[in-house]
XYZ file of C-alpha atoms in Angstrom:
660
model
C -90.581 -86.340 4.583
C -91.200 -88.180 1.320
C -89.146 -85.537 -0.466
C -86.065 -86.822 1.323
C -86.499 -90.584 0.808
C -84.030 -90.675 -2.051
C -81.536 -88.190 -0.711
C -78.115 -89.840 -0.628
C -76.061 -89.652 2.499
C -75.742 -92.364 5.135
C -76.679 -96.014 5.448
C -73.295 -97.817 4.957
C -70.366 -98.384 7.318
C -67.463 -96.212 6.291
C -64.301 -98.209 5.478
C -61.231 -97.458 7.624
C -59.287 -94.520 6.269
C -56.171 -96.647 5.679
C -58.165 -98.933 3.362
C -59.131 -96.081 1.005
C -56.925 -94.578 -1.692
C -56.544 -90.818 -1.064
C -56.641 -90.207 -4.806
C -59.623 -92.331 -5.900
C -61.506 -92.403 -2.551
C -62.216 -96.095 -3.302
C -61.129 -99.230 -1.432
C -57.699 -100.417 -2.475
C -57.630 -103.126 -5.101
C -53.882 -103.076 -5.849
C -52.259 -100.972 -3.101
C -48.631 -99.885 -3.399
C -46.691 -98.171 -0.601
C -44.134 -95.556 -1.658
C -40.870 -94.650 0.066
C -42.658 -91.782 1.797
C -44.886 -94.264 3.635
C -48.031 -93.214 1.734
C -50.121 -95.907 0.018
C -52.007 -95.434 -3.255
C -53.944 -97.448 -5.779
C -51.426 -98.623 -8.400
C -53.373 -97.303 -11.415
C -53.936 -93.936 -9.766
C -50.324 -93.283 -8.735
C -49.098 -94.597 -12.083
C -51.270 -92.027 -13.876
C -50.046 -89.360 -11.460
C -46.429 -90.057 -12.368
C -47.148 -90.338 -16.092
C -48.510 -86.812 -16.012
C -45.047 -85.571 -15.193
C -45.322 -85.355 -11.418
C -42.269 -86.443 -9.421
C -43.455 -85.861 -5.854
C -45.703 -87.721 -3.444
C -49.275 -86.367 -3.788
C -49.715 -86.108 -0.008
C -46.306 -85.281 1.469
C -44.974 -83.460 -1.607
C -41.588 -85.159 -1.036
C -39.392 -85.906 -4.042
C -39.724 -89.553 -5.178
C -36.518 -91.416 -6.071
C -38.159 -94.548 -7.501
C -37.767 -95.657 -11.124
C -40.692 -98.045 -10.970
C -43.544 -98.705 -8.582
C -43.000 -101.195 -5.736
C -44.773 -104.530 -5.475
C -48.322 -104.841 -4.222
C -48.758 -104.383 -0.459
C -50.262 -107.819 0.170
C -50.453 -107.331 3.926
C -52.801 -104.375 3.460
C -54.688 -106.211 0.735
C -55.362 -109.177 3.100
C -56.560 -106.819 5.827
C -58.971 -105.206 3.383
C -60.263 -108.610 2.278
C -60.811 -109.603 5.898
C -62.729 -106.378 6.588
C -64.864 -106.953 3.510
C -65.819 -110.457 4.697
C -66.903 -109.076 8.060
C -68.891 -106.196 6.485
C -70.221 -107.893 3.376
C -73.511 -105.922 3.423
C -71.684 -102.641 3.735
C -69.008 -103.069 1.115
C -69.478 -100.189 -1.344
C -69.708 -100.997 -5.007
C -66.722 -99.355 -6.638
C -68.946 -98.051 -9.429
C -71.113 -96.200 -6.945
C -70.258 -92.996 -5.172
C -68.576 -93.821 -1.853
C -69.196 -92.119 1.454
C -66.787 -89.191 1.636
C -64.447 -88.315 4.420
C -65.819 -85.516 6.634
C -62.984 -83.221 5.539
C -60.895 -83.941 2.439
C -57.200 -83.309 2.461
C -56.791 -79.511 2.238
C -54.554 -79.548 -0.797
C -56.259 -82.250 -2.808
C -58.247 -79.785 -4.928
C -55.131 -78.094 -6.142
C -53.075 -81.209 -6.798
C -55.691 -83.166 -8.715
C -55.937 -81.755 -12.228
C -59.104 -82.397 -14.138
C -59.172 -84.358 -17.348
C -61.709 -84.635 -20.105
C -60.898 -88.337 -20.570
C -63.611 -90.638 -19.246
C -60.937 -93.307 -18.709
C -58.916 -91.130 -16.325
C -58.793 -92.821 -12.940
C -57.903 -89.608 -11.136
C -60.580 -87.509 -12.826
C -63.328 -90.048 -12.228
C -62.275 -90.475 -8.637
C -62.315 -86.722 -8.095
C -65.792 -86.500 -9.580
C -67.001 -89.370 -7.402
C -65.629 -87.768 -4.264
C -67.086 -84.361 -5.161
C -70.503 -85.856 -5.770
C -70.388 -87.677 -2.466
C -69.430 -84.536 -0.584
C -72.151 -82.598 -2.358
C -74.750 -85.237 -1.549
C -73.802 -85.105 2.108
C -74.054 -81.297 2.097
C -77.500 -81.474 0.482
C -78.624 -83.959 3.130
C -77.442 -81.647 5.896
C -79.167 -78.672 4.284
C -82.494 -80.454 4.014
C -82.489 -82.736 7.070
C -80.412 -81.116 9.782
C -82.269 -79.384 12.586
C -79.091 -77.596 13.648
C -78.910 -74.199 11.936
C -75.111 -74.148 12.021
C -74.917 -77.415 10.089
C -77.351 -76.147 7.471
C -75.383 -72.921 7.129
C -72.138 -74.844 6.655
C -73.890 -76.960 4.029
C -74.812 -73.809 2.080
C -71.201 -72.633 2.110
C -70.015 -76.075 0.997
C -72.506 -76.198 -1.854
C -71.565 -72.686 -2.942
C -67.888 -73.708 -2.958
C -68.670 -76.733 -5.124
C -70.614 -74.550 -7.554
C -67.844 -71.968 -7.782
C -64.816 -74.253 -7.922
C -65.755 -77.538 -9.572
C -64.536 -77.512 -13.153
C -65.914 -80.826 -14.302
C -68.783 -82.216 -16.263
C -70.910 -82.764 -13.181
C -74.644 -82.097 -13.216
C -74.819 -80.281 -9.895
C -77.795 -78.208 -11.011
C -80.189 -81.161 -11.251
C -79.288 -82.167 -7.703
C -79.932 -78.686 -6.308
C -83.039 -77.659 -8.236
C -85.417 -80.167 -6.642
C -88.216 -78.450 -4.675
C -87.061 -80.043 -1.411
C -83.574 -78.576 -1.806
C -84.896 -75.172 -2.915
C -87.110 -75.140 0.171
C -84.012 -75.842 2.241
C -82.353 -72.749 0.801
C -85.510 -70.758 1.562
C -85.394 -71.847 5.197
C -81.879 -70.453 5.437
C -83.104 -67.079 4.126
C -85.656 -66.912 6.935
C -83.450 -68.143 9.766
C -79.822 -67.220 9.120
C -78.276 -63.898 10.114
C -74.782 -64.692 8.830
C -74.063 -62.295 5.903
C -71.672 -64.769 4.290
C -74.244 -67.559 4.363
C -77.048 -65.316 3.111
C -74.907 -64.044 0.235
C -73.952 -67.605 -0.759
C -77.588 -68.671 -0.487
C -78.787 -65.830 -2.726
C -76.004 -66.576 -5.196
C -77.045 -70.231 -5.522
C -80.748 -69.436 -5.899
C -79.940 -66.858 -8.588
C -77.689 -69.233 -10.518
C -80.294 -71.999 -10.420
C -83.230 -69.695 -11.130
C -81.446 -68.179 -14.123
C -81.183 -71.649 -15.679
C -84.414 -73.237 -14.487
C -87.848 -71.596 -14.342
C -89.078 -74.358 -12.031
C -86.822 -72.987 -9.288
C -88.442 -69.563 -9.677
C -91.908 -71.129 -9.534
C -90.977 -72.862 -6.290
C -89.812 -69.564 -4.813
C -92.925 -67.632 -5.842
C -95.471 -70.098 -4.465
C -95.503 -68.261 -1.136
C -95.681 -64.458 -1.002
C -93.772 -64.337 2.267
C -90.729 -65.823 0.510
C -90.628 -62.895 -1.911
C -91.160 -60.442 0.938
C -88.254 -62.012 2.829
C -85.926 -61.598 -0.164
C -86.998 -57.962 -0.587
C -86.427 -57.319 3.116
C -82.899 -58.738 2.879
C -82.224 -56.537 -0.142
C -83.404 -53.396 1.619
C -81.212 -54.290 4.613
C -78.123 -54.192 2.415
C -77.802 -57.605 0.745
C -77.348 -56.058 -2.689
C -76.980 -59.354 -4.558
C -80.613 -60.118 -3.688
C -81.705 -57.648 -6.374
C -80.811 -60.254 -9.005
C -83.151 -62.786 -7.416
C -85.912 -60.178 -7.147
C -85.561 -59.495 -10.867
C -85.657 -63.219 -11.692
C -88.854 -63.570 -9.635
C -90.500 -61.144 -12.111
C -92.737 -59.273 -9.650
C -95.554 -57.202 -11.114
C -95.033 -53.479 -11.579
C -97.684 -52.739 -8.950
C -95.964 -54.934 -6.366
C -92.597 -53.375 -7.228
C -93.999 -49.940 -6.491
C -95.443 -51.171 -3.193
C -92.051 -52.595 -2.186
C -90.585 -49.052 -2.060
C -87.137 -50.117 -3.236
C -86.007 -47.041 -5.188
C -83.329 -45.981 -2.692
C -81.944 -49.518 -2.488
C -81.898 -49.832 -6.279
C -79.970 -46.582 -6.590
C -77.373 -47.836 -4.103
C -76.753 -50.879 -6.292
C -76.416 -48.749 -9.427
C -73.902 -46.500 -7.653
C -71.893 -49.439 -6.331
C -68.620 -50.346 -8.026
C -69.068 -53.674 -9.809
C -65.806 -54.981 -8.366
C -67.333 -54.848 -4.882
C -70.015 -57.410 -5.787
C -69.662 -61.129 -6.494
C -69.779 -62.445 -10.057
C -73.277 -63.706 -10.832
C -75.378 -64.895 -13.753
C -76.644 -61.322 -14.011
C -74.899 -58.216 -12.752
C -76.710 -56.658 -9.768
C -76.503 -53.253 -11.472
C -78.209 -54.697 -14.546
C -81.003 -56.185 -12.451
C -81.449 -52.926 -10.520
C -81.629 -50.912 -13.726
C -84.192 -53.269 -15.273
C -86.388 -53.095 -12.181
C -86.105 -49.309 -12.115
C -87.110 -49.167 -15.766
C -90.095 -51.394 -15.053
C -91.232 -49.083 -12.270
C -90.874 -45.996 -14.477
C -92.999 -47.689 -17.110
C -95.857 -48.250 -14.689
C -97.990 -45.604 -16.383
C -98.530 -43.744 -13.108
C -97.408 -40.174 -13.805
C -96.817 -39.360 -10.137
C -94.647 -42.444 -9.645
C -92.605 -41.807 -12.773
C -92.144 -38.164 -11.880
C -91.058 -38.985 -8.327
C -88.488 -41.562 -9.464
C -87.109 -39.261 -12.169
C -86.744 -36.393 -9.689
C -84.908 -38.699 -7.294
C -82.517 -39.814 -10.031
C -81.754 -36.218 -10.963
C -81.377 -34.957 -7.394
C -79.113 -37.893 -6.492
C -76.933 -37.095 -9.535
C -77.513 -40.570 -10.944
C -77.701 -39.548 -14.609
C -74.079 -40.400 -15.404
C -74.412 -43.815 -13.751
C -77.457 -44.561 -15.905
C -75.708 -43.245 -19.026
C -72.965 -45.856 -18.538
C -75.556 -48.568 -19.149
C -76.165 -47.282 -22.675
C -73.016 -49.207 -23.575
C -73.888 -52.362 -21.616
C -73.312 -55.792 -23.143
C -76.939 -56.848 -22.670
C -79.330 -55.104 -25.077
C -82.162 -55.239 -22.548
C -80.105 -53.168 -20.121
C -79.284 -50.614 -22.827
C -82.943 -50.199 -23.743
C -83.947 -49.899 -20.076
C -81.371 -47.121 -19.693
C -82.882 -45.368 -22.729
C -86.325 -45.402 -21.123
C -85.034 -44.112 -17.791
C -83.022 -41.286 -19.358
C -85.934 -40.330 -21.599
C -88.173 -40.008 -18.544
C -85.526 -37.886 -16.814
C -85.323 -35.545 -19.821
C -89.095 -35.174 -19.734
C -88.936 -34.313 -16.037
C -85.965 -31.943 -16.221
C -84.802 -31.218 -19.744
C -81.531 -29.716 -18.632
C -80.100 -33.172 -17.899
C -79.986 -33.824 -21.663
C -76.741 -31.829 -21.750
C -75.089 -34.351 -19.428
C -76.516 -37.247 -21.417
C -75.364 -35.836 -24.746
C -71.898 -35.205 -23.352
C -71.390 -38.655 -21.783
C -73.459 -41.047 -23.896
C -72.050 -43.616 -26.290
C -74.843 -43.805 -28.864
C -73.391 -46.511 -31.116
C -74.602 -49.448 -28.939
C -78.094 -47.928 -28.834
C -78.175 -47.625 -32.612
C -77.021 -51.240 -32.878
C -79.835 -52.317 -30.516
C -82.476 -50.827 -32.796
C -82.561 -53.710 -35.285
C -83.202 -56.388 -32.675
C -85.631 -54.384 -30.548
C -89.410 -54.730 -30.471
C -91.750 -52.092 -31.893
C -92.321 -50.306 -28.579
C -88.607 -50.345 -27.798
C -87.741 -48.976 -31.237
C -90.043 -46.028 -30.773
C -88.562 -45.364 -27.344
C -85.095 -45.240 -28.920
C -86.339 -42.809 -31.598
C -87.963 -40.596 -28.954
C -84.764 -40.649 -26.920
C -82.651 -39.580 -29.898
C -85.203 -36.933 -30.906
C -85.180 -35.433 -27.418
C -81.403 -35.587 -27.245
C -81.040 -33.192 -30.198
C -83.025 -30.455 -28.448
C -79.949 -28.908 -26.855
C -79.665 -25.161 -26.366
C -76.566 -24.981 -28.567
C -77.026 -25.545 -32.281
C -73.462 -26.715 -32.849
C -73.858 -29.477 -30.264
C -77.148 -30.569 -31.788
C -75.497 -31.020 -35.138
C -72.603 -32.940 -33.590
C -75.065 -35.377 -32.011
C -76.958 -35.683 -35.304
C -73.719 -36.593 -37.077
C -73.053 -39.281 -34.456
C -76.549 -40.715 -34.919
C -76.138 -40.691 -38.683
C -72.664 -42.200 -38.904
C -71.734 -44.291 -35.860
C -74.166 -47.211 -35.945
C -73.238 -50.547 -37.482
C -76.206 -50.126 -39.832
C -77.266 -47.245 -42.066
C -79.306 -45.226 -39.574
C -81.268 -43.272 -42.176
C -82.223 -46.400 -44.100
C -83.180 -48.136 -40.846
C -85.447 -45.224 -39.883
C -86.973 -45.154 -43.357
C -87.896 -48.841 -43.123
C -89.248 -48.345 -39.605
C -91.319 -45.375 -40.780
C -93.298 -47.706 -43.034
C -94.495 -49.833 -40.099
C -94.671 -47.287 -37.259
C -98.030 -46.435 -35.681
C -99.840 -43.322 -36.856
C -98.998 -41.203 -33.814
C -95.370 -42.407 -33.878
C -94.715 -41.485 -37.504
C -94.194 -37.708 -36.988
C -91.405 -38.287 -34.439
C -89.643 -40.754 -36.734
C -90.094 -38.464 -39.740
C -88.785 -35.455 -37.809
C -85.583 -37.253 -36.816
C -85.108 -38.595 -40.346
C -85.550 -35.103 -41.793
C -82.925 -33.647 -39.453
C -80.425 -36.347 -40.403
C -81.106 -35.714 -44.077
C -80.470 -31.988 -43.648
C -76.851 -32.771 -42.762
C -76.442 -33.500 -46.466
C -76.669 -30.725 -49.066
C -80.392 -29.793 -48.996
C -80.424 -28.903 -52.689
C -80.002 -32.552 -53.685
C -82.947 -34.888 -54.153
C -83.419 -37.358 -51.311
C -85.826 -40.248 -50.842
C -85.464 -39.822 -47.075
C -86.548 -36.182 -47.251
C -89.457 -36.951 -49.563
C -90.789 -39.737 -47.352
C -90.360 -37.705 -44.167
C -92.177 -34.690 -45.620
C -94.987 -36.814 -47.061
C -95.428 -38.433 -43.648
C -95.615 -35.116 -41.780
C -98.154 -33.669 -44.208
C -100.206 -36.872 -44.217
C -100.360 -36.876 -40.412
C -101.369 -33.198 -40.334
C -104.264 -33.905 -42.679
C -105.520 -37.002 -40.872
C -108.259 -35.517 -38.715
C -109.255 -38.981 -37.500
C -106.047 -39.084 -35.435
C -105.768 -35.781 -33.510
C -102.776 -37.109 -31.549
C -100.905 -37.714 -34.804
C -101.890 -34.249 -36.033
C -100.581 -32.617 -32.854
C -97.363 -34.665 -32.942
C -96.758 -33.572 -36.540
C -97.468 -29.903 -35.751
C -95.179 -29.884 -32.722
C -92.461 -31.681 -34.673
C -92.573 -29.071 -37.452
C -92.465 -26.238 -34.926
C -89.408 -27.761 -33.200
C -87.537 -28.160 -36.504
C -86.767 -24.424 -36.378
C -83.849 -25.594 -34.267
C -83.617 -23.248 -31.275
C -84.355 -24.549 -27.780
C -84.132 -23.549 -24.153
C -81.802 -25.439 -21.824
C -84.859 -27.498 -20.889
C -85.441 -28.516 -24.490
C -88.500 -26.341 -25.114
C -88.773 -24.806 -28.613
C -87.984 -21.096 -28.835
C -89.893 -20.672 -32.091
C -92.779 -18.612 -30.717
C -90.584 -16.432 -28.476
C -88.179 -15.731 -31.336
C -91.015 -14.773 -33.698
C -92.411 -12.386 -31.095
C -88.992 -10.797 -30.848
C -88.924 -10.385 -34.620
C -92.408 -8.869 -34.444
C -91.180 -6.254 -31.978
C -92.438 -7.851 -28.757
C -89.083 -8.898 -27.393
C -89.918 -8.553 -23.707
C -90.904 -12.210 -23.268
C -87.870 -13.334 -25.264
C -85.469 -11.248 -23.194
C -87.049 -12.524 -19.973
C -86.666 -16.073 -21.209
C -83.018 -15.515 -22.071
C -82.302 -14.034 -18.644
C -83.858 -17.086 -17.017
C -81.675 -19.294 -19.204
C -78.552 -17.490 -18.046
C -79.551 -17.979 -14.420
C -80.168 -21.705 -14.965
C -76.862 -22.283 -16.721
C -73.951 -23.023 -14.399
C -71.162 -20.439 -14.667
C -68.556 -23.198 -14.769
C -70.040 -24.728 -17.927
C -67.420 -24.272 -20.616
C -68.486 -23.378 -24.131
C -66.277 -24.286 -27.048
C -68.074 -21.829 -29.334
C -68.900 -18.138 -29.000
C -72.475 -16.802 -28.959
C -71.841 -15.327 -32.402
C -70.834 -18.732 -33.765
C -73.885 -20.345 -32.202
C -76.182 -17.702 -33.695
C -74.627 -18.143 -37.114
C -75.072 -21.927 -36.931
C -78.686 -21.506 -35.764
C -79.498 -19.075 -38.602
C -77.958 -21.412 -41.158
C -79.937 -24.393 -39.848
C -83.181 -22.403 -39.724
C -82.770 -21.194 -43.292
C -82.063 -24.682 -44.676
C -84.851 -26.362 -42.722
C -87.457 -23.725 -43.595
C -86.590 -24.034 -47.282
C -86.976 -27.839 -47.178
C -90.343 -27.585 -45.406
C -91.771 -24.765 -47.504
C -90.573 -25.905 -50.923
C -91.815 -29.493 -50.725
C -94.302 -30.046 -53.556
C -94.428 -26.253 -54.161
C -95.723 -25.352 -50.713
C -98.021 -28.306 -50.004
C -97.299 -27.953 -46.284
C -98.995 -24.525 -46.185
C -102.263 -26.125 -47.256
C -102.086 -28.698 -44.435
C -101.201 -26.019 -41.872
C -104.112 -23.848 -43.005
C -106.536 -26.728 -42.438
C -105.210 -27.416 -38.937
C -105.315 -23.738 -37.893
C -109.105 -24.091 -38.085
C -109.064 -27.121 -35.743
C -111.217 -27.128 -32.630
C -108.227 -28.385 -30.639
C -106.467 -25.332 -29.207
C -103.041 -26.974 -28.884
C -103.092 -28.152 -32.505
C -104.313 -24.784 -33.750
C -101.615 -22.934 -31.790
C -98.737 -25.157 -32.980
C -99.804 -24.856 -36.619
C -100.286 -21.100 -36.302
C -96.724 -20.669 -34.977
C -95.278 -23.013 -37.630
C -97.116 -21.211 -40.430
C -96.005 -17.801 -39.129
C -92.402 -18.967 -39.015
C -92.412 -20.369 -42.542
C -94.180 -17.315 -43.991
C -91.717 -14.998 -42.269
C -88.836 -17.021 -43.754
C -90.186 -16.557 -47.308
C -88.355 -13.225 -47.426
C -84.975 -14.974 -47.567
C -85.940 -17.492 -50.270
C -85.639 -16.938 -54.008
C -88.973 -16.395 -55.750
C -89.913 -19.903 -56.876
C -93.674 -19.583 -56.561
C -93.785 -20.785 -52.954
C -94.916 -17.334 -51.779
C -97.969 -17.587 -53.986
C -98.922 -20.968 -52.511
C -98.570 -19.617 -48.993
C -100.625 -16.538 -49.832
C -103.456 -18.558 -51.352
C -103.619 -20.907 -48.362
C -103.068 -18.532 -45.446
C -103.735 -14.870 -46.285
C -107.429 -14.857 -45.426
C -106.847 -17.018 -42.383
C -104.269 -14.628 -40.954
C -106.482 -11.622 -41.657
C -109.215 -13.338 -39.649
C -106.855 -14.109 -36.775
C -105.563 -10.539 -36.727
C -109.080 -9.135 -36.502
C -110.498 -11.600 -33.974
C -107.554 -12.483 -31.714
C -107.855 -11.299 -28.114
C -104.259 -12.147 -27.258
C -101.694 -9.414 -27.971
C -99.031 -11.915 -28.985
C -101.323 -13.658 -31.469
C -102.083 -10.291 -33.062
C -98.372 -9.533 -33.308
C -97.584 -12.913 -34.880
C -100.382 -12.659 -37.424
C -99.278 -9.152 -38.377
C -95.687 -10.383 -38.763
C -96.888 -12.879 -41.355
C -99.227 -10.397 -43.037
C -96.400 -7.900 -43.437
C -94.722 -10.442 -45.724
C -97.862 -10.690 -47.845
C -98.276 -6.888 -47.960
C -94.884 -6.495 -49.611
C -95.531 -9.365 -52.025
C -96.608 -7.992 -55.444
C -98.700 -11.082 -55.984
C -101.116 -9.923 -53.303
C -102.678 -7.380 -55.686
C -103.359 -9.790 -58.533
C -106.806 -10.850 -57.322
C -109.896 -10.071 -59.357
C -111.426 -7.899 -56.661
C -108.503 -5.459 -56.534
C -110.353 -2.686 -54.799
C -111.334 -4.856 -51.869
C -107.885 -6.285 -51.529
C -106.319 -2.839 -51.763
C -108.557 -1.695 -48.922
C -107.507 -4.679 -46.843
C -103.860 -3.941 -47.548
C -104.352 -0.335 -46.478
C -105.837 -1.564 -43.217
C -102.765 -3.785 -42.770
C -100.469 -0.806 -43.235
C -102.414 1.300 -40.779
C -102.503 -1.493 -38.236
C -98.795 -2.124 -38.669
C -98.038 1.556 -38.088
C -100.300 1.566 -35.049
C -98.702 -1.585 -33.659
C -95.236 -0.074 -34.070
C -96.270 2.976 -32.069
C -97.816 0.815 -29.343
C -94.781 -1.447 -29.058
C -92.419 1.511 -28.901
C -94.530 3.058 -26.169
C -94.304 -0.231 -24.189
C -98.089 -0.211 -23.761
C -99.214 -3.537 -25.219
C -102.682 -3.157 -23.679
C -103.359 -0.460 -26.256
C -103.354 -3.160 -28.909
C -106.846 -4.097 -27.836
C -108.096 -0.682 -28.886
């Protein structure tokens, strides 16, 4: 009980009501009785009238007086007599007096606040408020009657919400004894109004004072109680759960996903105003759970978000006022795109990207990379025209120069992050005329080639290879690159491509409106492919071909495959470029490698892709300018024969014959 020794409350005899000024709540010193029969302290009623009021504060009747009446000496003598009889109980006027159990109902509205420390009315109002608050705190902490404690919570919440004065209520409420009193209410009360007020007060205090949070987290059962209330429908409790900062593991164990989604769906107007919006807290907790590192957990949550059609609700948070909420939304949406790439169409259509771009400068390193990944995934739409629209938004709508920001970030990004950053930077640069020199393009290309060559970081090599392959610019509705399927179609094996396209048509909703025709989309895709291939192939006179050739020999199958497809694509595109010597660089780096693949590959598609590239070399006059012309001529003859044979096999629809 030592915690309560200093709690204010009782101990003094309350003066008779008629001896106390209804404005100052202090004993009368110079009482004056107005024509309405109401008595006030002279200084207080004088200030009331000087403020322009012309009615009695209590009765609201019009006052006809020109000046205040004389002192009510009869009342003053009675007060003096009472003081002599209760000398030990006479309150010091500088202290806070004992309040009336219930103040006059309209006193709050008729007593305007003032910033002046000399204001009699303002000081009296503060004194009375503090006294009432102290009594409520005493009831909360000391009363054994639940109803009294519940009423105390509602009183305290009203003080917090309504008092517009320079009163340090927080220091009175944040003491461990008082916080424990609020905790007791959480365990024992079943009144929704009381519980909501209780949660509100704990959130407001905890947001300002970490000591309050420490008091709440000392006992695990307290946290469990708050979570239980949240899952039962007390949505405001999610703010307190967030402030308690539970570990990711404990969050997962709490099984709160459904409850969090209900908060995110809820209209903000239906919830009380708090230090932190419940939707914000729910989103941050959801983001924390998705970042747990457990693939099964992340996948399950992402699937739930998609099936519950929550994507648009999450997208709204991309424009939130709080940067932390925006970045959490980025992480959640990125995970959803990884789970079901088709949702990127909804995100691209609804998202306001400018706030995300503005968040980049103030974000941490991990958050910056998450933003870059999000933007990179967002421009993998199955319509080229939409991709370029989104790229223009990324390039132009931020408060800062996006390309310069990415260039600076590229210098400090981790090795396995660099290819993603470079790929996005290169796409933004391609929106400008590709024939012009560009520091952004040079740095992006140097980064991609450097990562490809760095065999000490296989993850960076693979990221660079996959980035280059995706730069071709065509994707499925799930965001998967179509580069390999399209090359197979160009090689004559269009069965897999046609199957893929039929599946795409089945996945696409018939009601989805398209502003462009398929012909316009194809034209835009061809134009993008041609420009991007030229930028990649012509950098430093074909330096990329050398890096791709090295990686094709890698022992990592995924890296070898990505580089093989990228090299095939770029070689096949050499036919549409002017002869600037790039063909020679490609031939020197890749001819022998593709001959080897063609001879040794067991997979029909790999044979077809290698032959597609070799057909470009066969028709290149430079192929015959080697010293050993006879040997090379023989090889070229074999290529021609194999090409003719492959054509016959493909036309006969018997791909198994390719193994012959």
